[in-house]
Short mmCIF file of C-alpha atoms in Angstrom, two decimals:
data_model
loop_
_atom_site.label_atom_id
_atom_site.label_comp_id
_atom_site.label_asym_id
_atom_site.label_seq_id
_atom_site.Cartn_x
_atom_site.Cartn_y
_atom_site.Cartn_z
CA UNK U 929 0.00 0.00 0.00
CA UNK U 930 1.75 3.49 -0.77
CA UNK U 931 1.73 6.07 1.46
CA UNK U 932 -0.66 8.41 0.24
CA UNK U 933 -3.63 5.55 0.69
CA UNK U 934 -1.99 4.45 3.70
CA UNK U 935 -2.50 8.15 5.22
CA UNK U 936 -5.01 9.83 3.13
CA UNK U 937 -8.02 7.92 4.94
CA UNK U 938 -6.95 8.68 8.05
CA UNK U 939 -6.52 12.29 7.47
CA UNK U 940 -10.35 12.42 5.50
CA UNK U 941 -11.86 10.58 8.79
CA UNK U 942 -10.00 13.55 10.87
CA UNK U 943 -11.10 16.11 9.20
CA UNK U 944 -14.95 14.61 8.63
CA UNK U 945 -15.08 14.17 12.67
CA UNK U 946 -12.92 17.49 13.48
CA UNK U 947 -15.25 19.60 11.04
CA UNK U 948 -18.11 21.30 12.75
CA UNK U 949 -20.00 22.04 9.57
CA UNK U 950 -19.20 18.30 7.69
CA UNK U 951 -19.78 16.77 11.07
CA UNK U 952 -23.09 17.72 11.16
CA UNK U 953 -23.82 15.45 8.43
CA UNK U 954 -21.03 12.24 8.94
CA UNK U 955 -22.36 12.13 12.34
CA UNK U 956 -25.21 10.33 10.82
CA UNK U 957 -22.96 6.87 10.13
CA UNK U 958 -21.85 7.30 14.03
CA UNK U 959 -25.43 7.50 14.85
CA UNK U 960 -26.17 4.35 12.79
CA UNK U 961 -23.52 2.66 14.50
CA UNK U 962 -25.34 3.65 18.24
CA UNK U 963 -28.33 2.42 17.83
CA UNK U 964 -27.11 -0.83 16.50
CA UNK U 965 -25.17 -0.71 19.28
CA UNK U 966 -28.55 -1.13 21.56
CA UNK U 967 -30.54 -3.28 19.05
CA UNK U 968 -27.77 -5.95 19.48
CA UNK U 969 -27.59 -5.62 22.98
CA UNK U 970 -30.97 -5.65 23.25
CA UNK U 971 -31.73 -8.75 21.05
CA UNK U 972 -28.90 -10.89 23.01
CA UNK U 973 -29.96 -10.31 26.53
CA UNK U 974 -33.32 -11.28 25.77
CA UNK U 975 -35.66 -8.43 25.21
CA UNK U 976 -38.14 -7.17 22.89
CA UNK U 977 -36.91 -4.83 20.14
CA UNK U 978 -39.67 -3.35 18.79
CA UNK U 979 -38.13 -0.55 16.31
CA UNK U 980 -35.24 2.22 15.71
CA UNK U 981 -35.45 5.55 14.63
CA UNK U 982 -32.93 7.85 13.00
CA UNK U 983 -33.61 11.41 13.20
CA UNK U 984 -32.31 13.81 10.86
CA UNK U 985 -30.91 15.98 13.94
CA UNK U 986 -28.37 12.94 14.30
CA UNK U 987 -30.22 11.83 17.24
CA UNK U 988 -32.25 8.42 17.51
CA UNK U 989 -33.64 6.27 19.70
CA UNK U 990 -33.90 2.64 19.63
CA UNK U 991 -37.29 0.93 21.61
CA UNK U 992 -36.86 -2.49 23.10
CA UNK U 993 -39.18 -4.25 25.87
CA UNK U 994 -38.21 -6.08 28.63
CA UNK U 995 -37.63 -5.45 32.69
CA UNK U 996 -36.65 -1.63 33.34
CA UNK U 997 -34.08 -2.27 35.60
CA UNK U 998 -31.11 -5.39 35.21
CA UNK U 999 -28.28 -6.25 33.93
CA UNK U 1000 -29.94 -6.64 30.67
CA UNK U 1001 -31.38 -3.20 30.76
CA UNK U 1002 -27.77 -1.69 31.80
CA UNK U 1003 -25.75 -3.15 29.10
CA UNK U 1004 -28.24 -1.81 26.56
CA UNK U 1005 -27.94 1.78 27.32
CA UNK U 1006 -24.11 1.42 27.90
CA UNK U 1007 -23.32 -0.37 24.51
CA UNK U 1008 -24.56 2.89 22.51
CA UNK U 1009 -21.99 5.40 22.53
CA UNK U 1010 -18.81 2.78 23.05
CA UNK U 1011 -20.48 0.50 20.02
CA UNK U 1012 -18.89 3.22 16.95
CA UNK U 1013 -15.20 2.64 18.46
CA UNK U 1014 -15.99 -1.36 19.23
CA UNK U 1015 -16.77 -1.42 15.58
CA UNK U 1016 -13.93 0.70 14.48
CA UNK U 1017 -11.18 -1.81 16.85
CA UNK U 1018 -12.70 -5.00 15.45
CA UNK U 1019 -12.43 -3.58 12.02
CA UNK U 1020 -9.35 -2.28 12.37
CA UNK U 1021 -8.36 -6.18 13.57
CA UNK U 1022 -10.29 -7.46 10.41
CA UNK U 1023 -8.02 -4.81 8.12
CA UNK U 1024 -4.32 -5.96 9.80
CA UNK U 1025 -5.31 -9.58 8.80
CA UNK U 1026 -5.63 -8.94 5.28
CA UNK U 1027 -10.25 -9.67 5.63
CA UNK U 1028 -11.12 -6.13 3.68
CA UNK U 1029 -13.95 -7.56 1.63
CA UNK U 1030 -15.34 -9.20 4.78
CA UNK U 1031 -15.18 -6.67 6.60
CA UNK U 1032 -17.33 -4.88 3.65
CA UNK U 1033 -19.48 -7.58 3.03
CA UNK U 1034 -20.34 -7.75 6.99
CA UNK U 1035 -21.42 -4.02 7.04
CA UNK U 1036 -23.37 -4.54 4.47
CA UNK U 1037 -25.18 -7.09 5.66
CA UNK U 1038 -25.50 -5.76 9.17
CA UNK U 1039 -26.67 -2.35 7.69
CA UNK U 1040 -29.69 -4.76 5.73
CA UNK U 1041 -30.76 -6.33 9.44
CA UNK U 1042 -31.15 -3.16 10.52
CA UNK U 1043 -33.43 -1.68 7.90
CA UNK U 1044 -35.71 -4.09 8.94
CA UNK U 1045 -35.98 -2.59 12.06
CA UNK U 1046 -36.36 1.27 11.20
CA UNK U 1047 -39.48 2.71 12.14
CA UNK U 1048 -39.18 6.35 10.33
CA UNK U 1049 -38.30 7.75 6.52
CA UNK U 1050 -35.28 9.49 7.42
CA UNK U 1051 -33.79 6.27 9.42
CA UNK U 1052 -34.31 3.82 6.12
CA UNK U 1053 -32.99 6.93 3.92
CA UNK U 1054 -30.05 7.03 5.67
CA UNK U 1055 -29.06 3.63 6.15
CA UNK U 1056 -29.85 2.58 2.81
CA UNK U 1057 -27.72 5.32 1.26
CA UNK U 1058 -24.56 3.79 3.94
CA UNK U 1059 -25.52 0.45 2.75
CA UNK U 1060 -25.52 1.39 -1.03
CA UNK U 1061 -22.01 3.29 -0.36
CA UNK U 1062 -20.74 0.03 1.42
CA UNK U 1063 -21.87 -2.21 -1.40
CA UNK U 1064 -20.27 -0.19 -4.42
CA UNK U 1065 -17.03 -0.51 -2.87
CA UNK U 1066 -17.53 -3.86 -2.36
CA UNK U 1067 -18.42 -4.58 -5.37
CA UNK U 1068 -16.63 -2.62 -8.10
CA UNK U 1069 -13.99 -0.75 -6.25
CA UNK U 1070 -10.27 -2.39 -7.09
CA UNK U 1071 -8.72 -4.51 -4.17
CA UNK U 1072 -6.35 -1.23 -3.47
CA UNK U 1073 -9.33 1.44 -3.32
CA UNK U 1074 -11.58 -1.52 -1.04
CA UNK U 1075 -8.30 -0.94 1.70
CA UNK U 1076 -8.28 2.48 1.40
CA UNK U 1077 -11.67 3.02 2.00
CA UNK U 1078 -11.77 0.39 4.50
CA UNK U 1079 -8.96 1.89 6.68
CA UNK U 1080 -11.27 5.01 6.07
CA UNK U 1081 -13.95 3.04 7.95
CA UNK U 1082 -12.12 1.81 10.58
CA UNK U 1083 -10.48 5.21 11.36
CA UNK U 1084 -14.41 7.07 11.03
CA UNK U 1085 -15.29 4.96 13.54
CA UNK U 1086 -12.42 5.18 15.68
CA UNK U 1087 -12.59 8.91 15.88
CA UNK U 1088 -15.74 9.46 15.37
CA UNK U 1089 -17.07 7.08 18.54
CA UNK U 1090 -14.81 9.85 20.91
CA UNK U 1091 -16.20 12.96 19.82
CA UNK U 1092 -20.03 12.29 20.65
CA UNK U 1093 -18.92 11.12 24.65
CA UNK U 1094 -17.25 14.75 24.62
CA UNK U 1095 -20.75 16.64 22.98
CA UNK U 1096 -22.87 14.26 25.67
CA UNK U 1097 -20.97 15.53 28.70
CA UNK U 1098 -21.70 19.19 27.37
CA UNK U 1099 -25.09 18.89 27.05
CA UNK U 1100 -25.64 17.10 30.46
CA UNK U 1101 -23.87 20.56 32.27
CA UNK U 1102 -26.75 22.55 30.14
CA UNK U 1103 -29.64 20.34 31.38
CA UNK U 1104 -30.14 19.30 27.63
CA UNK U 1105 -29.42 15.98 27.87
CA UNK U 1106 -32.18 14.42 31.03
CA UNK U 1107 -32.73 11.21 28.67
CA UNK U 1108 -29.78 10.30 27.89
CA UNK U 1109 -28.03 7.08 28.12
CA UNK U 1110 -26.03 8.11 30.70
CA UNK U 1111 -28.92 9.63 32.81
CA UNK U 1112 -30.99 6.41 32.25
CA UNK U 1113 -27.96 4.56 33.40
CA UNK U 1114 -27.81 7.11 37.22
CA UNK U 1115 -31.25 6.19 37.26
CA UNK U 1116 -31.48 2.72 37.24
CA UNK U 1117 -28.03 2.02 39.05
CA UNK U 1118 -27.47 5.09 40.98
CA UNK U 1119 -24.39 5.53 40.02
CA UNK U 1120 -23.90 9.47 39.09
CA UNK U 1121 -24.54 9.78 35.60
CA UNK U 1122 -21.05 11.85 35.01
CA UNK U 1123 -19.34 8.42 35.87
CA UNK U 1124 -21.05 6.37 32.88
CA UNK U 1125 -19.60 9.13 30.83
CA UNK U 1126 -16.40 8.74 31.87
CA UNK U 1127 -16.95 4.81 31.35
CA UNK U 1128 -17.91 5.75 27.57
CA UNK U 1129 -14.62 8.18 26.80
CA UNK U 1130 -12.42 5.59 28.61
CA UNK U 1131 -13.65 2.92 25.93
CA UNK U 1132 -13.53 5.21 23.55
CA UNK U 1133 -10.24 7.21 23.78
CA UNK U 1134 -8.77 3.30 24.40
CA UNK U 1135 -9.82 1.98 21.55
CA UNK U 1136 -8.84 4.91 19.56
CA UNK U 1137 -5.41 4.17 21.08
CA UNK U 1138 -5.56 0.52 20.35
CA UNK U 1139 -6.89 0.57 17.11
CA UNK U 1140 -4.60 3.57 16.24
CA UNK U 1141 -1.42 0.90 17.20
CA UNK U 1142 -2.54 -1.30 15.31
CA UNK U 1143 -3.41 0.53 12.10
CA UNK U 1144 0.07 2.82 12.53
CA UNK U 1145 2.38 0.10 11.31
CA UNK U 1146 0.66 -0.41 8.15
#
């Protein structure tokens, strides 16, 4: 791989996440990757998942039934904002062993079981449009432009999994944030909701470090 597709990916996922004005809009693929985050969850601990929306404000909410309070209940809301940078580490693991159409192929099928679940326009707009994006690649892209744009991937989701932990926090010290994940989380554990945060960025920030190590050598 020469240099400029070895760095060029990782630079274009910087500046997507770093970019107030284009992060606006790539936040939507991080947003994907959070509610997947608690559909999966959701569907292996046992409960009801009953539908996912994606809203065009980059917020979305995913509605599962089951007990209110247990562990089943807890990992839910904690696997949302640490699932983008999960993703990003195991891809990055799929990349270093040589699995690039895999790793395509997987999204792409993962992106499909979650259409199923969408419950509003905007939601099946936007993950059809990831999907289709994930496909082409996939499918006509040469086997050098696949690991470019998979590195590109792996490094979105690296960086872009810290960034909304960081937003969170500032909207919990406005009082804008009373539902969120973290605040569900103080509420049925009573731990302080500022410690589940902290949980999320040290995932986060870790695998960002991890994944980085890995991906650095290539």
């Amino acid at each position: 791989m020469s240099t400029l597709t070895k760095w060029a990916p990782a630079v274009l996922a910087l500046v997507l996440v770093a970019s107030p004005g284009v992060w606006r809009y790539s936040r939507h693929v991080i947003t994907i990757a959070h509610e997947a985050g608690h559909a999966l969850v959701a569907l292996l601990t046992g409960r009801r998942l009953e539908g996912i929306k994606l809203n065009s404000d980059t917020s979305g909410v995913t509605v599962s039934r089951g007990r209110p309070t247990g562990l089943a209940v807890v990992l839910m809301y904690f696997a949302g904002y640490v699932t983008p940078s999960l993703l990003g580490l195991g891809a990055a693991a799929l990349v270093l062993a040589d699995q690039v159409r895999p790793l395509l192929w997987a999204t792409v099928v993962l992106l499909v079981g979650m259409l199923v679940m969408i419950r509003n326009v905007f939601g099946v707009v936007s993950v059809v449009l990831t999907g289709a994006v994930m496909f082409t690649v996939s499918w006509y892209a040469t086997a050098e432009w696949q690991a470019a744009f998979a590195l590109f991937v792996t490094w979105f989701l690296l960086l872009g999994g810290v960034r909304p932990v960081g937003e969170l926090q500032r909207r919990r010290m406005r009082g804008l944030a009373r539902q969120s994940d973290a605040d569900q989380l103080a509420r049925i554990t009573r731990v302080p909701g500022l410690v589940w945060v902290l949980l999320f960025g040290g995932v986060t920030v870790g695998t960002l470090v991890v994944g980085g190590r890995l991906l650095l050598p290539l």
